[in-house]
């Protein structure tokens, strides 16, 4: 009957809405857990350098016959920890600004080949413990992108720095660029420890550290992704354990319209 039909319709509606509420609740719980984890990780990262600064200062002040040399050593440690704290705060600020869409990028027209050449000049001098190779495909000639070149340099620095950190001394790191009509791809490839398949999907999240070899807070790749996203680009990684990792950044070409 019609009554029966509308009752069924109503039951169906109630069931559907209930499911929606349960789903929404689960999503909120997941977000809340992430937020808690984030705060716990953050507290830990802030605490470590602060503990060292306090400890060093206290010990040095307590000694009655501290010589100048010891004072200097203490100050060196305090300075190093303060520098790492500043870096952490800068990184967090960048991520926080991006989250509320207030990351201000200084966009300018950028010639990809020239930009990369400038960057690699620096890295060839810097990454001495590895064999650093780089190559620019002819397709990149005259390729222009709209980019914040300093922020982009930060992305490259994070990826090359990681490639060095997570691969053995003397191994090769290859950096290359190629372009097509839509955009330009940068590839940073190492022969290091690689990333396990179960971890590979998480490396771009904040505070994720897998091998614990590096001294970083696990924010590097989150920052790299944030900057690349802000350029309308894409970053991803292909990795095989014990064979190495290949990070690819794609950025759109400057549109001529
Ligand atoms: P971290 O400060 O720990 O280097 P990142 O966000 O830069 O933080 O990287 C997150 C994690 O991803 C690292 O702790 C490391 O385990 C893994 N990782 C990043 N780059 C590489 C790489 N080139 N090879 C292997 N593992 C990597």
PDB file of C-alpha atoms in Angstrom, residues 8-252:
ATOM      1  CA  UNK A   8       9.860   2.133   3.766  1.00  0.00           C
ATOM      2  CA  UNK A   9      11.009   5.291   2.065  1.00  0.00           C
ATOM      3  CA  UNK A  10      11.290   6.968   5.452  1.00  0.00           C
ATOM      4  CA  UNK A  11      13.205   4.046   6.958  1.00  0.00           C
ATOM      5  CA  UNK A  12      15.564   4.119   4.025  1.00  0.00           C
ATOM      6  CA  UNK A  13      16.152   7.849   4.522  1.00  0.00           C
ATOM      7  CA  UNK A  14      16.822   7.394   8.248  1.00  0.00           C
ATOM      8  CA  UNK A  15      19.263   4.587   7.579  1.00  0.00           C
ATOM      9  CA  UNK A  16      21.062   6.617   4.949  1.00  0.00           C
ATOM     10  CA  UNK A  17      21.368   9.675   7.195  1.00  0.00           C
ATOM     11  CA  UNK A  18      22.562   7.514  10.104  1.00  0.00           C
ATOM     12  CA  UNK A  19      25.290   6.053   7.921  1.00  0.00           C
ATOM     13  CA  UNK A  20      26.333   9.538   6.857  1.00  0.00           C
ATOM     14  CA  UNK A  21      26.587  10.667  10.460  1.00  0.00           C
ATOM     15  CA  UNK A  22      28.672   7.627  11.407  1.00  0.00           C
ATOM     16  CA  UNK A  23      30.986   8.236   8.447  1.00  0.00           C
ATOM     17  CA  UNK A  24      31.383  11.906   9.298  1.00  0.00           C
ATOM     18  CA  UNK A  25      32.085  11.016  12.889  1.00  0.00           C
ATOM     19  CA  UNK A  26      34.781   8.557  11.844  1.00  0.00           C
ATOM     20  CA  UNK A  27      36.388  11.169   9.637  1.00  0.00           C
ATOM     21  CA  UNK A  28      36.381  13.697  12.475  1.00  0.00           C
ATOM     22  CA  UNK A  29      37.919  11.165  14.846  1.00  0.00           C
ATOM     23  CA  UNK A  30      40.653  10.448  12.310  1.00  0.00           C
ATOM     24  CA  UNK A  31      41.367  14.175  11.926  1.00  0.00           C
ATOM     25  CA  UNK A  32      41.389  14.610  15.683  1.00  0.00           C
ATOM     26  CA  UNK A  33      43.852  11.731  16.088  1.00  0.00           C
ATOM     27  CA  UNK A  34      46.120  13.280  13.480  1.00  0.00           C
ATOM     28  CA  UNK A  35      45.963  16.612  15.288  1.00  0.00           C
ATOM     29  CA  UNK A  36      46.872  14.946  18.588  1.00  0.00           C
ATOM     30  CA  UNK A  37      49.739  13.075  16.967  1.00  0.00           C
ATOM     31  CA  UNK A  38      50.916  16.306  15.368  1.00  0.00           C
ATOM     32  CA  UNK A  39      50.973  18.122  18.716  1.00  0.00           C
ATOM     33  CA  UNK A  40      52.775  15.217  20.384  1.00  0.00           C
ATOM     34  CA  UNK A  41      55.407  15.129  17.621  1.00  0.00           C
ATOM     35  CA  UNK A  42      55.781  18.881  17.683  1.00  0.00           C
ATOM     36  CA  UNK A  43      56.218  19.000  21.461  1.00  0.00           C
ATOM     37  CA  UNK A  44      58.882  16.348  21.194  1.00  0.00           C
ATOM     38  CA  UNK A  45      60.744  18.197  18.451  1.00  0.00           C
ATOM     39  CA  UNK A  46      60.682  21.468  20.409  1.00  0.00           C
ATOM     40  CA  UNK A  47      61.629  19.816  23.631  1.00  0.00           C
ATOM     41  CA  UNK A  48      64.779  18.081  22.477  1.00  0.00           C
ATOM     42  CA  UNK A  49      66.810  21.204  21.624  1.00  0.00           C
ATOM     43  CA  UNK A  50      65.391  23.087  24.613  1.00  0.00           C
ATOM     44  CA  UNK A  51      66.474  20.303  26.953  1.00  0.00           C
ATOM     45  CA  UNK A  52      69.985  20.412  25.533  1.00  0.00           C
ATOM     46  CA  UNK A  53      70.168  24.221  25.843  1.00  0.00           C
ATOM     47  CA  UNK A  54      68.980  24.118  29.456  1.00  0.00           C
ATOM     48  CA  UNK A  55      71.238  21.246  30.420  1.00  0.00           C
ATOM     49  CA  UNK A  56      74.356  22.769  28.870  1.00  0.00           C
ATOM     50  CA  UNK A  57      73.748  26.160  30.442  1.00  0.00           C
ATOM     51  CA  UNK A  58      72.991  24.710  33.875  1.00  0.00           C
ATOM     52  CA  UNK A  59      76.040  22.463  33.953  1.00  0.00           C
ATOM     53  CA  UNK A  60      78.368  25.231  32.838  1.00  0.00           C
ATOM     54  CA  UNK A  61      76.957  27.737  35.327  1.00  0.00           C
ATOM     55  CA  UNK A  62      77.164  25.269  38.184  1.00  0.00           C
ATOM     56  CA  UNK A  63      80.876  24.680  37.778  1.00  0.00           C
ATOM     57  CA  UNK A  64      82.805  27.191  39.847  1.00  0.00           C
ATOM     58  CA  UNK A  65      86.037  27.228  37.892  1.00  0.00           C
ATOM     59  CA  UNK A  66      84.750  27.206  34.328  1.00  0.00           C
ATOM     60  CA  UNK A  67      87.407  28.258  31.861  1.00  0.00           C
ATOM     61  CA  UNK A  68      86.863  30.295  28.732  1.00  0.00           C
ATOM     62  CA  UNK A  69      87.213  27.231  26.518  1.00  0.00           C
ATOM     63  CA  UNK A  70      84.290  25.499  28.272  1.00  0.00           C
ATOM     64  CA  UNK A  71      82.152  28.615  28.007  1.00  0.00           C
ATOM     65  CA  UNK A  72      82.851  28.699  24.300  1.00  0.00           C
ATOM     66  CA  UNK A  73      81.916  25.051  23.861  1.00  0.00           C
ATOM     67  CA  UNK A  74      78.679  25.600  25.741  1.00  0.00           C
ATOM     68  CA  UNK A  75      77.831  28.621  23.640  1.00  0.00           C
ATOM     69  CA  UNK A  76      78.609  26.669  20.462  1.00  0.00           C
ATOM     70  CA  UNK A  77      76.147  23.971  21.492  1.00  0.00           C
ATOM     71  CA  UNK A  78      73.524  26.502  22.537  1.00  0.00           C
ATOM     72  CA  UNK A  79      73.894  28.314  19.229  1.00  0.00           C
ATOM     73  CA  UNK A  80      73.636  25.111  17.193  1.00  0.00           C
ATOM     74  CA  UNK A  81      70.475  24.098  19.037  1.00  0.00           C
ATOM     75  CA  UNK A  82      68.989  27.585  18.664  1.00  0.00           C
ATOM     76  CA  UNK A  83      69.674  27.425  14.921  1.00  0.00           C
ATOM     77  CA  UNK A  84      67.909  24.082  14.673  1.00  0.00           C
ATOM     78  CA  UNK A  85      64.977  25.464  16.672  1.00  0.00           C
ATOM     79  CA  UNK A  86      64.704  28.464  14.336  1.00  0.00           C
ATOM     80  CA  UNK A  87      64.744  26.157  11.363  1.00  0.00           C
ATOM     81  CA  UNK A  88      62.001  24.044  12.877  1.00  0.00           C
ATOM     82  CA  UNK A  89      59.872  27.117  13.573  1.00  0.00           C
ATOM     83  CA  UNK A  90      60.437  28.432  10.017  1.00  0.00           C
ATOM     84  CA  UNK A  91      59.367  25.069   8.612  1.00  0.00           C
ATOM     85  CA  UNK A  92      56.258  24.976  10.779  1.00  0.00           C
ATOM     86  CA  UNK A  93      55.350  28.523   9.821  1.00  0.00           C
ATOM     87  CA  UNK A  94      55.578  27.682   6.150  1.00  0.00           C
ATOM     88  CA  UNK A  95      53.348  24.631   6.591  1.00  0.00           C
ATOM     89  CA  UNK A  96      50.865  26.538   8.768  1.00  0.00           C
ATOM     90  CA  UNK A  97      50.649  29.415   6.280  1.00  0.00           C
ATOM     91  CA  UNK A  98      50.083  27.021   3.418  1.00  0.00           C
ATOM     92  CA  UNK A  99      47.328  25.324   5.369  1.00  0.00           C
ATOM     93  CA  UNK A 100      45.384  28.561   5.709  1.00  0.00           C
ATOM     94  CA  UNK A 101      46.251  29.547   2.132  1.00  0.00           C
ATOM     95  CA  UNK A 102      48.508  32.372   3.224  1.00  0.00           C
ATOM     96  CA  UNK A 103      51.741  31.104   1.825  1.00  0.00           C
ATOM     97  CA  UNK A 104      53.014  34.074  -0.165  1.00  0.00           C
ATOM     98  CA  UNK A 105      55.099  33.071  -3.126  1.00  0.00           C
ATOM     99  CA  UNK A 106      57.241  35.463  -5.055  1.00  0.00           C
ATOM    100  CA  UNK A 107      56.343  34.314  -8.548  1.00  0.00           C
ATOM    101  CA  UNK A 108      58.533  35.334 -11.439  1.00  0.00           C
ATOM    102  CA  UNK A 109      59.288  34.032 -14.876  1.00  0.00           C
ATOM    103  CA  UNK A 110      62.023  31.488 -14.584  1.00  0.00           C
ATOM    104  CA  UNK A 111      64.157  29.899 -17.277  1.00  0.00           C
ATOM    105  CA  UNK A 112      64.377  26.263 -16.188  1.00  0.00           C
ATOM    106  CA  UNK A 113      67.738  25.399 -17.764  1.00  0.00           C
ATOM    107  CA  UNK A 114      69.449  28.498 -16.368  1.00  0.00           C
ATOM    108  CA  UNK A 115      67.910  28.038 -12.975  1.00  0.00           C
ATOM    109  CA  UNK A 116      68.966  24.400 -12.730  1.00  0.00           C
ATOM    110  CA  UNK A 117      72.489  25.181 -13.884  1.00  0.00           C
ATOM    111  CA  UNK A 118      72.837  27.755 -11.106  1.00  0.00           C
ATOM    112  CA  UNK A 119      71.534  25.309  -8.546  1.00  0.00           C
ATOM    113  CA  UNK A 120      73.766  22.469  -9.662  1.00  0.00           C
ATOM    114  CA  UNK A 121      76.883  24.646  -9.553  1.00  0.00           C
ATOM    115  CA  UNK A 122      76.239  24.987  -5.869  1.00  0.00           C
ATOM    116  CA  UNK A 123      75.417  21.331  -5.310  1.00  0.00           C
ATOM    117  CA  UNK A 124      78.450  20.037  -7.197  1.00  0.00           C
ATOM    118  CA  UNK A 125      80.612  21.879  -4.705  1.00  0.00           C
ATOM    119  CA  UNK A 126      78.475  20.918  -1.736  1.00  0.00           C
ATOM    120  CA  UNK A 127      77.637  17.242  -2.248  1.00  0.00           C
ATOM    121  CA  UNK A 128      81.235  16.051  -2.257  1.00  0.00           C
ATOM    122  CA  UNK A 129      80.565  12.701  -0.612  1.00  0.00           C
ATOM    123  CA  UNK A 130      78.502  11.524  -3.569  1.00  0.00           C
ATOM    124  CA  UNK A 131      78.947  11.346  -7.299  1.00  0.00           C
ATOM    125  CA  UNK A 132      76.482  13.948  -8.429  1.00  0.00           C
ATOM    126  CA  UNK A 133      75.521  13.879 -12.105  1.00  0.00           C
ATOM    127  CA  UNK A 134      73.123  16.163 -13.832  1.00  0.00           C
ATOM    128  CA  UNK A 135      71.637  16.408 -17.276  1.00  0.00           C
ATOM    129  CA  UNK A 136      69.190  18.703 -18.998  1.00  0.00           C
ATOM    130  CA  UNK A 137      67.238  17.271 -21.900  1.00  0.00           C
ATOM    131  CA  UNK A 138      67.222  19.436 -25.071  1.00  0.00           C
ATOM    132  CA  UNK A 139      63.430  19.707 -24.647  1.00  0.00           C
ATOM    133  CA  UNK A 140      64.079  22.054 -21.701  1.00  0.00           C
ATOM    134  CA  UNK A 141      65.766  24.668 -23.855  1.00  0.00           C
ATOM    135  CA  UNK A 142      63.782  27.909 -23.627  1.00  0.00           C
ATOM    136  CA  UNK A 143      61.345  26.316 -21.223  1.00  0.00           C
ATOM    137  CA  UNK A 144      59.831  28.919 -18.901  1.00  0.00           C
ATOM    138  CA  UNK A 145      57.898  28.395 -15.732  1.00  0.00           C
ATOM    139  CA  UNK A 146      56.217  30.756 -13.314  1.00  0.00           C
ATOM    140  CA  UNK A 147      57.914  30.067 -10.052  1.00  0.00           C
ATOM    141  CA  UNK A 148      59.259  31.331  -6.788  1.00  0.00           C
ATOM    142  CA  UNK A 149      62.823  30.380  -7.599  1.00  0.00           C
ATOM    143  CA  UNK A 150      63.986  30.534  -3.987  1.00  0.00           C
ATOM    144  CA  UNK A 151      61.239  28.240  -2.794  1.00  0.00           C
ATOM    145  CA  UNK A 152      61.947  25.937  -5.689  1.00  0.00           C
ATOM    146  CA  UNK A 153      65.593  25.907  -4.685  1.00  0.00           C
ATOM    147  CA  UNK A 154      64.417  24.854  -1.228  1.00  0.00           C
ATOM    148  CA  UNK A 155      62.576  21.882  -2.772  1.00  0.00           C
ATOM    149  CA  UNK A 156      65.645  20.825  -4.740  1.00  0.00           C
ATOM    150  CA  UNK A 157      67.771  21.229  -1.617  1.00  0.00           C
ATOM    151  CA  UNK A 158      65.457  18.989   0.398  1.00  0.00           C
ATOM    152  CA  UNK A 159      65.523  16.277  -2.261  1.00  0.00           C
ATOM    153  CA  UNK A 160      69.276  16.361  -2.931  1.00  0.00           C
ATOM    154  CA  UNK A 161      69.983  16.566   0.780  1.00  0.00           C
ATOM    155  CA  UNK A 162      67.806  13.507   1.408  1.00  0.00           C
ATOM    156  CA  UNK A 163      69.387  11.646  -1.503  1.00  0.00           C
ATOM    157  CA  UNK A 164      72.776  12.249   0.162  1.00  0.00           C
ATOM    158  CA  UNK A 165      71.528  11.386   3.651  1.00  0.00           C
ATOM    159  CA  UNK A 166      69.851   8.146   2.680  1.00  0.00           C
ATOM    160  CA  UNK A 167      72.437   6.705   0.307  1.00  0.00           C
ATOM    161  CA  UNK A 168      75.985   5.490   0.931  1.00  0.00           C
ATOM    162  CA  UNK A 169      79.032   7.696   0.519  1.00  0.00           C
ATOM    163  CA  UNK A 170      80.425   7.461  -2.987  1.00  0.00           C
ATOM    164  CA  UNK A 171      77.166   6.352  -4.593  1.00  0.00           C
ATOM    165  CA  UNK A 172      75.692   8.237  -7.538  1.00  0.00           C
ATOM    166  CA  UNK A 173      72.904  10.778  -7.483  1.00  0.00           C
ATOM    167  CA  UNK A 174      71.365  11.774 -10.793  1.00  0.00           C
ATOM    168  CA  UNK A 175      69.469  15.015 -11.289  1.00  0.00           C
ATOM    169  CA  UNK A 176      67.769  15.627 -14.593  1.00  0.00           C
ATOM    170  CA  UNK A 177      65.145  17.770 -16.242  1.00  0.00           C
ATOM    171  CA  UNK A 178      62.963  17.262 -19.286  1.00  0.00           C
ATOM    172  CA  UNK A 179      59.971  19.095 -20.692  1.00  0.00           C
ATOM    173  CA  UNK A 180      56.959  18.631 -22.881  1.00  0.00           C
ATOM    174  CA  UNK A 181      54.204  20.980 -24.028  1.00  0.00           C
ATOM    175  CA  UNK A 182      52.519  21.002 -20.641  1.00  0.00           C
ATOM    176  CA  UNK A 183      55.312  21.192 -18.176  1.00  0.00           C
ATOM    177  CA  UNK A 184      58.723  20.298 -16.930  1.00  0.00           C
ATOM    178  CA  UNK A 185      59.820  17.298 -14.882  1.00  0.00           C
ATOM    179  CA  UNK A 186      62.765  17.238 -12.526  1.00  0.00           C
ATOM    180  CA  UNK A 187      64.053  13.861 -11.459  1.00  0.00           C
ATOM    181  CA  UNK A 188      66.290  13.251  -8.454  1.00  0.00           C
ATOM    182  CA  UNK A 189      67.432   9.658  -8.315  1.00  0.00           C
ATOM    183  CA  UNK A 190      69.628   7.972  -5.749  1.00  0.00           C
ATOM    184  CA  UNK A 191      71.069   4.502  -5.189  1.00  0.00           C
ATOM    185  CA  UNK A 192      70.340   4.445  -1.507  1.00  0.00           C
ATOM    186  CA  UNK A 193      68.371   2.386   0.945  1.00  0.00           C
ATOM    187  CA  UNK A 194      65.034   3.076  -0.695  1.00  0.00           C
ATOM    188  CA  UNK A 195      61.663   3.180   1.036  1.00  0.00           C
ATOM    189  CA  UNK A 196      59.504   0.182   1.957  1.00  0.00           C
ATOM    190  CA  UNK A 197      56.243  -0.130  -0.009  1.00  0.00           C
ATOM    191  CA  UNK A 198      54.248   0.244   3.214  1.00  0.00           C
ATOM    192  CA  UNK A 199      55.977   3.571   4.008  1.00  0.00           C
ATOM    193  CA  UNK A 200      56.164   5.091   0.585  1.00  0.00           C
ATOM    194  CA  UNK A 201      52.652   6.509   0.772  1.00  0.00           C
ATOM    195  CA  UNK A 202      53.457   8.427   3.965  1.00  0.00           C
ATOM    196  CA  UNK A 203      56.756  10.144   3.329  1.00  0.00           C
ATOM    197  CA  UNK A 204      55.118  13.442   2.334  1.00  0.00           C
ATOM    198  CA  UNK A 205      53.272  13.683   5.645  1.00  0.00           C
ATOM    199  CA  UNK A 206      54.498  15.916   8.447  1.00  0.00           C
ATOM    200  CA  UNK A 207      56.871  14.435  11.025  1.00  0.00           C
ATOM    201  CA  UNK A 208      57.196  11.162   9.188  1.00  0.00           C
ATOM    202  CA  UNK A 209      60.656   9.665   9.600  1.00  0.00           C
ATOM    203  CA  UNK A 210      61.272   6.146   8.528  1.00  0.00           C
ATOM    204  CA  UNK A 211      64.900   5.223   8.705  1.00  0.00           C
ATOM    205  CA  UNK A 212      65.694   7.637  11.568  1.00  0.00           C
ATOM    206  CA  UNK A 213      69.106   8.099  10.012  1.00  0.00           C
ATOM    207  CA  UNK A 214      68.674  11.755   9.356  1.00  0.00           C
ATOM    208  CA  UNK A 215      68.620  14.364  12.059  1.00  0.00           C
ATOM    209  CA  UNK A 216      65.691  16.183  10.527  1.00  0.00           C
ATOM    210  CA  UNK A 217      62.270  16.464  12.082  1.00  0.00           C
ATOM    211  CA  UNK A 218      60.577  14.695   9.208  1.00  0.00           C
ATOM    212  CA  UNK A 219      59.206  17.924   7.741  1.00  0.00           C
ATOM    213  CA  UNK A 220      61.379  18.166   4.618  1.00  0.00           C
ATOM    214  CA  UNK A 221      59.198  16.257   2.201  1.00  0.00           C
ATOM    215  CA  UNK A 222      56.000  17.795   3.615  1.00  0.00           C
ATOM    216  CA  UNK A 223      57.500  21.198   2.824  1.00  0.00           C
ATOM    217  CA  UNK A 224      58.644  20.095  -0.616  1.00  0.00           C
ATOM    218  CA  UNK A 225      55.115  18.922  -1.404  1.00  0.00           C
ATOM    219  CA  UNK A 226      53.550  22.101  -0.034  1.00  0.00           C
ATOM    220  CA  UNK A 227      55.777  24.283  -2.219  1.00  0.00           C
ATOM    221  CA  UNK A 228      55.253  22.156  -5.319  1.00  0.00           C
ATOM    222  CA  UNK A 229      51.473  22.153  -4.750  1.00  0.00           C
ATOM    223  CA  UNK A 230      51.526  25.944  -4.415  1.00  0.00           C
ATOM    224  CA  UNK A 231      53.082  26.033  -7.905  1.00  0.00           C
ATOM    225  CA  UNK A 232      50.246  23.949  -9.294  1.00  0.00           C
ATOM    226  CA  UNK A 233      52.645  21.037  -9.684  1.00  0.00           C
ATOM    227  CA  UNK A 234      52.994  17.502  -8.491  1.00  0.00           C
ATOM    228  CA  UNK A 235      55.623  15.508  -6.622  1.00  0.00           C
ATOM    229  CA  UNK A 236      55.873  11.784  -6.216  1.00  0.00           C
ATOM    230  CA  UNK A 237      58.339   9.048  -5.431  1.00  0.00           C
ATOM    231  CA  UNK A 238      59.091   5.632  -6.848  1.00  0.00           C
ATOM    232  CA  UNK A 239      61.280   3.575  -4.611  1.00  0.00           C
ATOM    233  CA  UNK A 240      62.668   0.074  -4.302  1.00  0.00           C
ATOM    234  CA  UNK A 241      64.203  -1.033  -1.044  1.00  0.00           C
ATOM    235  CA  UNK A 242      67.983  -1.407  -1.229  1.00  0.00           C
ATOM    236  CA  UNK A 243      67.939  -0.114  -4.809  1.00  0.00           C
ATOM    237  CA  UNK A 244      67.132   3.524  -4.384  1.00  0.00           C
ATOM    238  CA  UNK A 245      64.525   6.218  -4.690  1.00  0.00           C
ATOM    239  CA  UNK A 246      63.463   8.417  -7.548  1.00  0.00           C
ATOM    240  CA  UNK A 247      61.637  11.647  -6.749  1.00  0.00           C
ATOM    241  CA  UNK A 248      59.881  13.377  -9.617  1.00  0.00           C
ATOM    242  CA  UNK A 249      58.650  16.950  -9.543  1.00  0.00           C
ATOM    243  CA  UNK A 250      56.366  18.134 -12.272  1.00  0.00           C
ATOM    244  CA  UNK A 251      55.656  21.846 -12.771  1.00  0.00           C
ATOM    245  CA  UNK A 252      53.361  23.430 -15.335  1.00  0.00           C
TER     246      UNK A 252
END
